[in-house]
XYZ file of C-alpha atoms in Angstrom:
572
model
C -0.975 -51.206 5.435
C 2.641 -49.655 5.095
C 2.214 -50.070 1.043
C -0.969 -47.907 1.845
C 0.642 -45.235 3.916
C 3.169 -45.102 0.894
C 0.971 -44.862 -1.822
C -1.404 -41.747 0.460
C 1.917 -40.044 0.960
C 2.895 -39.877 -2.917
C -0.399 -38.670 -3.509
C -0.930 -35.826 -1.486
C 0.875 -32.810 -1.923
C 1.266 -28.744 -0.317
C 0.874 -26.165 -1.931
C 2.755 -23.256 -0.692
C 0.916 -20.169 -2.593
C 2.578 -17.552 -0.857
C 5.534 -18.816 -3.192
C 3.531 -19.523 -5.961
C 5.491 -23.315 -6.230
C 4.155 -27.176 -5.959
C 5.994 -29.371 -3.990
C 5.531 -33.036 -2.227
C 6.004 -34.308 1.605
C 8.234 -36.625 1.531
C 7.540 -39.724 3.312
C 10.487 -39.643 5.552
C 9.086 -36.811 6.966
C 6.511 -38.475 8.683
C 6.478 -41.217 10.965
C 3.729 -44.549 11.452
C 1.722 -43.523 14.656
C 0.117 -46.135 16.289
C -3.491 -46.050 18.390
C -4.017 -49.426 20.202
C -3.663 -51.561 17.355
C -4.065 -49.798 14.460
C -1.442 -48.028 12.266
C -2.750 -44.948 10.681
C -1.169 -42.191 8.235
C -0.991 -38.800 10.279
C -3.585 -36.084 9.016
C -2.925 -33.664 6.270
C -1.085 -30.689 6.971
C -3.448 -28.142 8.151
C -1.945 -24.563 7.525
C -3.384 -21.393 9.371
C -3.088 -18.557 6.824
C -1.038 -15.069 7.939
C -0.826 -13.266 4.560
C -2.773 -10.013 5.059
C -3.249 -9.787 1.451
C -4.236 -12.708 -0.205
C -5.057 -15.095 2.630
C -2.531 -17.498 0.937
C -1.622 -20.636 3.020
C 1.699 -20.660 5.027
C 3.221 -21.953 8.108
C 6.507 -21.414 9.764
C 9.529 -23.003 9.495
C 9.795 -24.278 13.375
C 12.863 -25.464 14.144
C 13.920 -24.660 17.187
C 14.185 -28.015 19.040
C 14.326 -26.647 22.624
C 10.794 -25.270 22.115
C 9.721 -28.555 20.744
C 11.309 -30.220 24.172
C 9.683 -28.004 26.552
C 6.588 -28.960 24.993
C 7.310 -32.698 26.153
C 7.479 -33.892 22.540
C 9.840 -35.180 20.230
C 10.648 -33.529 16.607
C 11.087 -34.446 13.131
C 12.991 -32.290 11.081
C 11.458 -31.378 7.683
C 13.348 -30.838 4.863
C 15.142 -27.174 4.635
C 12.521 -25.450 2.924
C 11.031 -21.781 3.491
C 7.613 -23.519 4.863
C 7.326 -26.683 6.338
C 5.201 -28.724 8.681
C 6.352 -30.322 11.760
C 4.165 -33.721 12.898
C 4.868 -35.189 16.476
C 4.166 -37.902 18.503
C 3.235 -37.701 22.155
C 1.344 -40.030 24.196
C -1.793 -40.147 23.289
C -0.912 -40.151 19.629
C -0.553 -37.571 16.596
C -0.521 -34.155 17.178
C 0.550 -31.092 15.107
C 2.043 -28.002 16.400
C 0.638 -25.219 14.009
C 2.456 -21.783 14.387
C 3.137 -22.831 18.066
C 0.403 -24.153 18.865
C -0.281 -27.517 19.619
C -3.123 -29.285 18.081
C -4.831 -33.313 17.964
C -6.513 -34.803 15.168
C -9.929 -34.001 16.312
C -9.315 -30.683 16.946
C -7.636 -30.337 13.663
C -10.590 -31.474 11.804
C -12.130 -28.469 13.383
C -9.879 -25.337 11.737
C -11.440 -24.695 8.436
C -9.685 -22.137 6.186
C -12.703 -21.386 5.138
C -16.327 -19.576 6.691
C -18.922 -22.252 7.839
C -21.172 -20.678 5.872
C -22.046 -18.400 3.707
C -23.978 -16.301 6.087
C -21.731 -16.171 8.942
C -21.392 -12.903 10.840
C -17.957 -13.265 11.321
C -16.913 -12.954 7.300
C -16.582 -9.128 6.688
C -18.529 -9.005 3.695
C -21.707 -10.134 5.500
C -21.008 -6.652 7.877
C -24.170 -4.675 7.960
C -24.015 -1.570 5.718
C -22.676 0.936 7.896
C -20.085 -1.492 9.503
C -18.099 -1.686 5.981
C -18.714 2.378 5.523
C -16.498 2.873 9.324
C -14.153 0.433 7.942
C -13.460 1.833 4.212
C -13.465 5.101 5.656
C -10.997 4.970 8.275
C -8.161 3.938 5.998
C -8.846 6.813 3.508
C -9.021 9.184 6.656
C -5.679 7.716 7.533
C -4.359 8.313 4.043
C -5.848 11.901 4.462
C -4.111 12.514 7.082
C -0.772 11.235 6.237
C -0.805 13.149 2.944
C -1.568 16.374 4.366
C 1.224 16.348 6.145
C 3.256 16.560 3.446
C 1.797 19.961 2.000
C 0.581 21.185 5.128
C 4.181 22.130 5.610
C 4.628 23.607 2.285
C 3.319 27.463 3.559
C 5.979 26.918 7.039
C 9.080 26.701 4.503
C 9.808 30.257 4.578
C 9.191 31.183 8.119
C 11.493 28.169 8.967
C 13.806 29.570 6.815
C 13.601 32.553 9.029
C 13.261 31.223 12.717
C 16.175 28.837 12.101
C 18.264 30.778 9.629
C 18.722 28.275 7.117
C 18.450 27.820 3.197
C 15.412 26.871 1.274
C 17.664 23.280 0.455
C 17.700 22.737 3.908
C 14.146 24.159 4.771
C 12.833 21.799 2.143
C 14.617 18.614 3.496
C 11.799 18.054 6.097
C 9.474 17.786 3.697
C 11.380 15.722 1.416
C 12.563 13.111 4.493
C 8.731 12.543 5.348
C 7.617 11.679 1.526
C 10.419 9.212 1.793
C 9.252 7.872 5.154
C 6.210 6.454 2.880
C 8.403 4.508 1.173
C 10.013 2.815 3.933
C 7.372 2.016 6.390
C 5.266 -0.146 4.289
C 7.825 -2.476 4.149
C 8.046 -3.165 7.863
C 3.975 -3.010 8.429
C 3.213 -5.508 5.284
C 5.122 -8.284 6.900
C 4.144 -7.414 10.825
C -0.090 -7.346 9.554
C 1.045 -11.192 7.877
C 1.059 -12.294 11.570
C -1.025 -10.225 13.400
C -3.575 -9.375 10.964
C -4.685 -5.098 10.271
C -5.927 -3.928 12.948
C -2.916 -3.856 14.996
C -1.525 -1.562 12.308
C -3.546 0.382 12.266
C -3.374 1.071 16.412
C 0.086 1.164 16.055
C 0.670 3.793 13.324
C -1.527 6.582 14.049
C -0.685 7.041 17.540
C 3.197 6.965 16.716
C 2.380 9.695 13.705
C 0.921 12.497 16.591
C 3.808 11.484 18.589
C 6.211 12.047 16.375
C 4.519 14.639 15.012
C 3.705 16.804 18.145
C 7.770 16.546 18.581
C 7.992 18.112 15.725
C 6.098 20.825 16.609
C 7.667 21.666 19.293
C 11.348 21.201 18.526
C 13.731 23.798 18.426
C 16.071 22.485 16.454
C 16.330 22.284 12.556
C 18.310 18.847 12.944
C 15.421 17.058 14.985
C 12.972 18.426 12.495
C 14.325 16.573 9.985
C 14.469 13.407 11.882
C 11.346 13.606 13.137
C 9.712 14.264 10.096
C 11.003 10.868 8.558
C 10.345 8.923 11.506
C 6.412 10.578 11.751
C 5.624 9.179 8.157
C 7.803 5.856 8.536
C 6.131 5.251 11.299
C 2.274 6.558 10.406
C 2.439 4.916 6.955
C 0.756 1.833 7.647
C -1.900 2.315 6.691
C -0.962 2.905 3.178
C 0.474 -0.851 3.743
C -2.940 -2.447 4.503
C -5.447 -0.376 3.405
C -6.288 -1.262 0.238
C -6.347 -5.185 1.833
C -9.294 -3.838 4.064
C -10.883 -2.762 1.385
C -11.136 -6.162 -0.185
C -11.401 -7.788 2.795
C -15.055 -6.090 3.313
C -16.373 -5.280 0.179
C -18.018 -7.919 -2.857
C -15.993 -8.125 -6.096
C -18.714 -5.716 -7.558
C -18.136 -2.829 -5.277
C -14.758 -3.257 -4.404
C -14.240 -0.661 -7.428
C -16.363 1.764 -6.069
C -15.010 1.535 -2.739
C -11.169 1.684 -3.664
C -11.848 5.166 -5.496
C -12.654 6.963 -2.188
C -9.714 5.138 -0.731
C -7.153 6.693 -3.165
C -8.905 10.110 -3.706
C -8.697 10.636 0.027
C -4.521 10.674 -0.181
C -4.553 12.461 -3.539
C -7.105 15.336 -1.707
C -3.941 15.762 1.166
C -1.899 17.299 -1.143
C -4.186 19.789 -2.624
C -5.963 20.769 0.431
C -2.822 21.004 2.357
C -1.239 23.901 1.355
C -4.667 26.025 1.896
C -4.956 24.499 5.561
C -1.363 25.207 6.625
C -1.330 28.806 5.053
C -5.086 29.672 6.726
C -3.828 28.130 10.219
C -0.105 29.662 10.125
C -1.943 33.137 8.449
C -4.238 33.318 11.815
C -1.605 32.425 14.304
C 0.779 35.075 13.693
C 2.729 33.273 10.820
C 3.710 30.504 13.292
C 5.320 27.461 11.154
C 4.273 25.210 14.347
C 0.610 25.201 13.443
C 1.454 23.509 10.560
C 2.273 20.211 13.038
C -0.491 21.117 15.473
C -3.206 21.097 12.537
C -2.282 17.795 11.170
C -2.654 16.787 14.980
C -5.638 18.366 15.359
C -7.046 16.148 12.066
C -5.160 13.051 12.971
C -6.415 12.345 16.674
C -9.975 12.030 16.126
C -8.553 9.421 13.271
C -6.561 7.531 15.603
C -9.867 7.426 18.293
C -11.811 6.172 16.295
C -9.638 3.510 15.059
C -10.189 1.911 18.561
C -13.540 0.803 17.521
C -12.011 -1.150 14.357
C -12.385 -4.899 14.328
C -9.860 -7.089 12.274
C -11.452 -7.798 8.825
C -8.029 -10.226 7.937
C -9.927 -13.695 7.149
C -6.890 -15.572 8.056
C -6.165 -13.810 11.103
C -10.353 -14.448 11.880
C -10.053 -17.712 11.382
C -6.735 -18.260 13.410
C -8.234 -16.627 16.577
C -11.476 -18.492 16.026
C -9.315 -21.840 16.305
C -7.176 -20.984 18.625
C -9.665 -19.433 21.148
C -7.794 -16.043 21.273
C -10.001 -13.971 22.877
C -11.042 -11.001 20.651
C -9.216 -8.005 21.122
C -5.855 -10.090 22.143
C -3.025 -10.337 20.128
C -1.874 -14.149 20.259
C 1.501 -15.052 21.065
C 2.723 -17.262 18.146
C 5.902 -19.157 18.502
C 8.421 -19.264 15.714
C 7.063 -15.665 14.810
C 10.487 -13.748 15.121
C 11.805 -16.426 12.208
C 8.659 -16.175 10.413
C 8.716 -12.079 10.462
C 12.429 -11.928 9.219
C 11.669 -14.294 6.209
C 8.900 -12.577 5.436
C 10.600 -9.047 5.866
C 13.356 -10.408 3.553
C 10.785 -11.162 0.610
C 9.107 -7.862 1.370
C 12.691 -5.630 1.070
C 13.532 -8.357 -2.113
C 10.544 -9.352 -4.285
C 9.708 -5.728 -4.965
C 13.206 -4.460 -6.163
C 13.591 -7.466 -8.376
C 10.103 -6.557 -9.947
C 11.570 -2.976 -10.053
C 14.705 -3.914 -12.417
C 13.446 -7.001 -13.638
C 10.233 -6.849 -14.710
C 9.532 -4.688 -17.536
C 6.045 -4.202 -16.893
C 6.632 -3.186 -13.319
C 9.474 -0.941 -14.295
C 7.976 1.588 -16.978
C 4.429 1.819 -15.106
C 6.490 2.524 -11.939
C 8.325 5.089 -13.813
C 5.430 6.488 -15.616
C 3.116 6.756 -12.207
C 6.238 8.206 -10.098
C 6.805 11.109 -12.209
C 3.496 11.808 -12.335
C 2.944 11.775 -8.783
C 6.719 13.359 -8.651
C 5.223 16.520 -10.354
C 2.211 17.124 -7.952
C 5.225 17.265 -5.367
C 7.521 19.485 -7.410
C 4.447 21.682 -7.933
C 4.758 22.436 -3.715
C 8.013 24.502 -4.863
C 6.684 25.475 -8.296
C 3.298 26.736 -7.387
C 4.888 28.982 -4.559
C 7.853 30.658 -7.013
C 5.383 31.263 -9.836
C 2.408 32.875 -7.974
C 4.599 34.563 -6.027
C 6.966 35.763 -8.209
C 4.772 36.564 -11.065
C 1.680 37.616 -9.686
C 2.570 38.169 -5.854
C 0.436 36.190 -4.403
C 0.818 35.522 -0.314
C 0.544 32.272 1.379
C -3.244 32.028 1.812
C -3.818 33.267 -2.088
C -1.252 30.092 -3.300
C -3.269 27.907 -1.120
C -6.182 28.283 -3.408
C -4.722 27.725 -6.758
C -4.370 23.624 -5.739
C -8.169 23.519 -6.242
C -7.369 23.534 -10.121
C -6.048 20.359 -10.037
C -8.555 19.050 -7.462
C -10.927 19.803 -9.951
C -8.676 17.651 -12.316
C -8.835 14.734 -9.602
C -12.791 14.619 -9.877
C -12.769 14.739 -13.538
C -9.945 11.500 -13.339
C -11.880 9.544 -10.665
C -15.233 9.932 -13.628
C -13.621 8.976 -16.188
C -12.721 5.983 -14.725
C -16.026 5.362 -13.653
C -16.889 5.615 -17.388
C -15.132 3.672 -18.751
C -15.621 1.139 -16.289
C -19.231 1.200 -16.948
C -19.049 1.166 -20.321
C -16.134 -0.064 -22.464
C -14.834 -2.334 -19.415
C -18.222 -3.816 -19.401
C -18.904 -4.080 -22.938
C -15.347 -6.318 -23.229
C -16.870 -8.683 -20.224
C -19.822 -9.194 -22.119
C -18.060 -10.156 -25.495
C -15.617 -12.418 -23.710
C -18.135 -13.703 -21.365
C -15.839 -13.121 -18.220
C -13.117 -11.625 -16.808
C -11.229 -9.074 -20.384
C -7.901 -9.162 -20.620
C -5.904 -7.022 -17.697
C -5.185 -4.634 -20.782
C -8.976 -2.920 -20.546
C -7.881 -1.513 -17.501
C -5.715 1.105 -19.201
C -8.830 3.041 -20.597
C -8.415 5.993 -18.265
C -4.361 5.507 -18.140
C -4.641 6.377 -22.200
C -6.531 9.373 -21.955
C -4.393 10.498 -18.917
C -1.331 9.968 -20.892
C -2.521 13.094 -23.027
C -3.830 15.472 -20.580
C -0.605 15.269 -18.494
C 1.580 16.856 -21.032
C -1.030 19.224 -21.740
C -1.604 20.549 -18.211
C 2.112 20.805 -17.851
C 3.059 22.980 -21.082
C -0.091 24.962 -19.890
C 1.356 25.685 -17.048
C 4.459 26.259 -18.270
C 3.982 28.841 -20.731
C 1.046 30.950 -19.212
C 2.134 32.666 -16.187
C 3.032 36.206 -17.278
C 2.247 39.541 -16.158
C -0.136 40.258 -19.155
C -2.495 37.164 -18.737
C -4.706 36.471 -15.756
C -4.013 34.085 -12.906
C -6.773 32.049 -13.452
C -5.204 30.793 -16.716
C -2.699 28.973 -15.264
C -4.552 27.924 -11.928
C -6.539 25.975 -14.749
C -4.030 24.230 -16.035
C -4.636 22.171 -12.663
C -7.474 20.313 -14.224
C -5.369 18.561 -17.093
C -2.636 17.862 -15.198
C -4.752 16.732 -12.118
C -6.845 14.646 -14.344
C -3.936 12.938 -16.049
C -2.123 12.356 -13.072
C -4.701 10.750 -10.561
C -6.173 8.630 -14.244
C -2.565 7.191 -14.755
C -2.186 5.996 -11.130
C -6.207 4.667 -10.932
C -5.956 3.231 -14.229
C -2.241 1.525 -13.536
C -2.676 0.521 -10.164
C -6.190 -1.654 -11.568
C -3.558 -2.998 -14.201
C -1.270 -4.722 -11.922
C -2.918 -5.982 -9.677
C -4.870 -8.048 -12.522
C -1.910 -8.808 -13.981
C 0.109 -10.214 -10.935
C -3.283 -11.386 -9.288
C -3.351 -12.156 -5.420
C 0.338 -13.647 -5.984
C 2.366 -11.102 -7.005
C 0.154 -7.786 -6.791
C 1.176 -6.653 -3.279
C 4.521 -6.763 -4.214
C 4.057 -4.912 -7.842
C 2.320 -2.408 -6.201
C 5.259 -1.984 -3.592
C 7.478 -1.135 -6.482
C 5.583 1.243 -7.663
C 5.043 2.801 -4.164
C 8.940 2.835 -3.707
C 9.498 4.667 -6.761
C 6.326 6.813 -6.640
C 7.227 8.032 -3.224
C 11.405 8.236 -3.714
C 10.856 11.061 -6.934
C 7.986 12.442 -4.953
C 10.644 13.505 -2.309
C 13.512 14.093 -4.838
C 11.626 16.529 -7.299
C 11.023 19.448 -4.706
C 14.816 19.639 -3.878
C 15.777 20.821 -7.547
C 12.706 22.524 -8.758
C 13.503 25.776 -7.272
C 16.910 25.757 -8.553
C 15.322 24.737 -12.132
C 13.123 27.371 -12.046
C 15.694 30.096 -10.888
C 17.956 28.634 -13.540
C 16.020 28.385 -16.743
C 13.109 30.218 -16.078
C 9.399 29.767 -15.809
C 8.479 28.702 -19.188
C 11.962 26.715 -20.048
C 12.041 24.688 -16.364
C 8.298 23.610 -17.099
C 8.942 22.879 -20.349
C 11.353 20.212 -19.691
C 8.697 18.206 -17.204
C 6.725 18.724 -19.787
C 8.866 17.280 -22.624
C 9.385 14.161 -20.245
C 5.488 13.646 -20.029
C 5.501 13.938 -23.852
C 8.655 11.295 -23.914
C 6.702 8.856 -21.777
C 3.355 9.245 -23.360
C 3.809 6.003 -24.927
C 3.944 3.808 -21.699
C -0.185 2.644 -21.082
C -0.575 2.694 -25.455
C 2.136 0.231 -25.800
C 1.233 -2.254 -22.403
C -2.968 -1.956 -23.989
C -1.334 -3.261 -27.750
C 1.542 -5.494 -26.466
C 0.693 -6.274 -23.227
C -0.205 -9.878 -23.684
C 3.115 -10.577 -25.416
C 4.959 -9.049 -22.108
C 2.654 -10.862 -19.956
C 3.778 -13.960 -21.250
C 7.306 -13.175 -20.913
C 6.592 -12.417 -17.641
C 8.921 -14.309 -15.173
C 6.447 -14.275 -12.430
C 2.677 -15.635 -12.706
C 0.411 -13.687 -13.898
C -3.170 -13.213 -15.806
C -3.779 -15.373 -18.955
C -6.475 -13.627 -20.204
C-alpha cells in the first residue's frame, strides 16, 4: 500500500499558473492518514482561485504555526515555495485548510473550480441582457469620470493662478500630480481585487475620489491642492485596475471586442469633453476655479450610487463564496491574506518594470502608446496658448476645439471595427483559428501615419491669415491615430502575453502612458514660448515621424521577438 502511496505521489503534480512554472509535491510533504483500518493517500490539493484576471489557481503560503495551533491541529511545513499547500491531521482524519479555512475530504470533493453547468445563473456570462449592459457600463462611467477630472481642471489654471498668486509651473502641478495618481493606484487595487474579487473596488474607489475630491474644492491652500489631487486619482483609479477584467468576466469571446471599445472610448471622451464642461461651469459661476471639483462631483456621485447595485462577476471569487458559504454581499475574512497581499503586491510593483526594461516588445509599444497619449495631455497647455494667443479665443471658445479630435476618436474606434471584420477575419478563416497576435496591428499601422500628420497640421496652421477651423481639424488625424495606436496595441499584448502575462504588460504600458501624460504639460508652455508655434509642434511631430516604425516592424518581425520572448507567450 505504501509502494502505492509512492508511486500516486510521483505522479501527480501542481501547477501554479499564476507563475506560469510546473512543479511536484514531494512526498515528504504529506503524511499516511489512517481511517479505522485503512491507509489512504490524502486528496489532491484543491486550490480556490484569487487572481481577478485570469482566474489562475493559487493558494497561500500559510505558515504561521500559531494559527495552525489555535485551530487544534498539527502542521506540516511545505517546502519554501511562493504557493504551497498545507495537509493536516485531526481526529477524525484528513483535512485541508484552504486560504484559512478548514475543509474534510467530503466537503472538498464539493469546491469545483469550475460552474456546474453550463447554464448556471451564477456564471456572468449567462446574465440576462441588461444585467451585462449595468455592468460594462459602470466601469466606462468610472473611467469617464476619472478622466474628466483631469481636463476639467484645464479652464481653472489661470484663475488659480490668480486666487493663489502662483506661476503657471505651479498652477499646472495639480493637474500633473493627479495623471500620475493613475499610475500608482492600479498597483495597490490589482493585488487587493486578487483576494476580494471587483466589486469591493469598485465601492472603495469612487467614494474615496468625491472625498478627496470635494477637499479639493474647498481648500484654500495651493499646497493641499496638490496633495489632494494625487491622492483623488490614486485613490479613484481602480477602476482602471479591474475594469477591463469585468469586461471579460461578463461578456462571450465574440463580443468581448465590442464591449471593450465602449470601455476605452469612455476614458478617451474625459479628456475632450473636459475642458468644454469646466470652462461652461466656471464661465456661469462667476469664473470660480471650484466648480471645476464640484462638476466632476456632480458626475461622479450618481456613478458611485449606482455602483451599490453591482454584483461581483470575479469567477474565482464566485466560486470561493459559493464554497465557503459567505453570505453574498460579505467580504470573507481569509487567513494568511496580509502574506498573500504583500507577495502579490511585490509581483505587481516588479513584474511590470522588468517587462518595461526587459522586454522589447513591452518597451517600444509602451513608448509608442505613452507619447501618444502624452500629446493629448500636452495639447491641455497647447490648445489654450495657441487659440488664445493667435486667435483670442476665451475659455468656453477653447473648450470646443477638443471636438476635432473627438471626431478623430470615432473615426479610430471604426477603423478598428473594420478591420476587425474584415482583414482580422479573413486571416481566421485561412488559418482556421486563432491568426497570429500580429493581425491585431491593422489599425496601429494606419494610426502610425495619421499621428504625424495631425501633429505637423497642427503645427504649422495656426496663423492670423488662415481660419480657426483649420487647425481645430487637425484634431481628427491626430485623434484618430492616437486612440487606433492604443486600441490596436493594447489587443496586441494581451494576445501576445495571454491570461499569464497580459495584466502585467498592460501595467507597463499604463505606467508609462500615464507618467509622460503628466510630464508633457509641465514643459509645453515653456516649448511653445521658446521656439514658437510652428517650431515647438514640429518637434512632437518629428518624434511621431521617428517612431512611426514601431507597429510596421512588431506586424513583420513580431514572431521572431515573440520567440525571444523571455516570458510565455502566443505561438501562433
Amino acid at each position: 500500500m505504501h509502494d502505492d502511496l509512492g508511486t500516486w505521489l510521483e505522479k501527480y503534480q501542481a501547477v501554479d499558473k499564476n507563475e506560469g512554472e510546473q512543479y511536484h509535491l514531494p512526498q515528504r510533504q504529506y503524511s499516511i492518514m489512517t481511517m479505522g483500518n485503512h491507509t489512504k493517500p490524502p486528496p489532491p490539493p484543491t486550490v480556490l482561485s484569487s487572481y481577478a484576471d485570469t482566474d489562475s489557481i493559487d493558494c497561500a503560503e500559510y505558515t504561521n504555526e500559531s494559527m495552525m495551533s489555535d485551530a487544534g491541529v498539527s502542521t506540516t511545513r511545505s517546502p519554501s515555495r511562493a504557493s504551497s499547500y498545507k495537509y493536516i491531521d485531526d481526529n477524525d482524519g484528513s483535512s485541508c485548510i484552504i486560504h484559512g479555512l478548514t475543509y474534510t475530504p467530503s466537503r472538498l470533493s464539493s469546491i469545483n473550480n469550475d460552474w456546474d453547468s453550463p447554464s448556471n445563473l451564477e456564471n456572468p456570462h449567462n446574465w440576462p441582457l441588461w444585467k451585462k449592459i449595468f455592468h460594462t457600463a459602470l466601469p466606462a462611467l468610472y473611467g469617464f469620470v476619472l478622466t474628466i477630472g483631469t481636463s476639467a481642471y484645464v479652464p481653472a489654471i489661470p484663475f488659480i493662478m490668480f486666487h493663489f498668486k502662483v506661476s503657471r509651473i505651479i498652477a499646472i502641478l495639480p493637474l500633473a500630480l493627479y495623471t500620475f495618481g493613475f499610475t500608482t493606484g492600479p498597483l495597490i487595487y490589482a493585488p487587493l481585487s486578487e483576494l476580494y474579487g471587483r466589486r469591493i473596488v469598485y465601492w472603495i474607489s469612487m467614494p474615496l475620489f468625491l472625498i478627496f475630491t470635494a477637499i479639493c474644492g474647498a481648500t484654500n491652500s495651493v499646497h493641499v491642492l496638490m496633495i489632494m489631487r494625487f491622492l483623488a486619482s490614486f485613490t479613484g483609479s481602480g477602476a482602471l485596475a479591474v475594469g477591463a477584467g469585468t469586461i471579460l468576466d461578463i461578456w462571450d469571446r465574440e463580443a468581448q471586442s465590442k464591449a471593450a471599445i465602449s470601455y476605452i472610448m469612455a476614458p478617451f471622451l474625459g479628456p475632450c469633453l473636459g475642458p468644454l464642461i469646466g470652462a461652461y461651469v466656471i464661465t456661469e459661476n462667476n469664473f470660480d476655479w471650484r466648480w471645476s471639483m464640484w462638476i466632476v462631483m456632480l458626475i461622479g456621485s450618481p456613478v458611485a450610487i449606482m455602483s451599490i447595485f453591482m454584483q461581483e462577476t470575479s469567477k474565482s471569487q464566485i466560486m470561493y463564496k459559493k464554497a465557503s458559504g459567505t453570505v453574498e454581499g460579505k467580504i470573507p475574512h481569509k487567513r494568511g491574506d496580509t502574506r498573500l497581499f504583500i507577495r502579490k503586491l511585490r509581483q505587481a510593483l516588479s513584474r511590470p518594470f522588468h517587462m518595461m526594461f526587459f522586454e522589447p516588445l513591452v518597451a517600444l509599444l509602451s513608448i509608442y502608446t505613452g507619447f501618444a497619449f502624452a500629446m493629448l495631455f500636452s495639447f491641455f497647455a497647447s490648445y489654450n496658448f495657441v487659440f488664445l494667443v493667435v486667435y483670442h479665443f476665451n475659455q468656453k471658445q477653447i473648450g470646443f476645439t477638443f471636438l476635432g479630435i473627438l471626431v478623430g476618436f470615432i473615426f479610430a474606434v471604426a477603423s478598428f471595427s473594420l478591420f476587425d471584420n474584415t482583414l482580422y477575419r479573413r486571416e481566421c478563416a485561412r488559418v482556421r483559428g486563432i491568426p497570429a497576435p500580429e493581425h491585431r496591428l491593422y489599425t496601429a499601422m494606419l494610426g502610425s501615419i495619421m499621428l504625424p500628420i495631425g501633429l505637423f497640421w497642427f503645427a504649422w496652421t495656426p496663423r492670423v491669415t488662415v481660419h480657426w477651423i483649420v487647425p481645430v481639424l487637425a484634431g481628427v488625424p491626430f485623434g484618430w491615430g492616437t486612440l487606433g495606436i492604443f486600441i490596436s496595441s493594447t489587443a496586441y499584448l494581451v494576445e501576445v502575453y495571454q491570461v499569464t502575462n497580459s495584466a502585467s504588460a498592460i501595467a507597463a504600458n499604463g505606467i508609462l502612458r500615464y507618467t509622460l501624460g503628466a510630464a508633457f504639460p509641465l514643459f509645453t508652455i515653456q516649448l511653445y514660448t521658446s521656439l514658437g508655434i510652428h517650431w515647438a509642434g514640429s518637434i512632437f511631430a518629428f518624434l511621431s515621424l521617428f517612431l512611426t516604425p514601431v507597429p510596421w516592424i512588431f506586424f513583420w518581425k513580431g514572431k521572431l521577438l515573440r520567440a525571444k520572448s523571455s516570458y510565455d507567450t502566443s505561438l501562433a
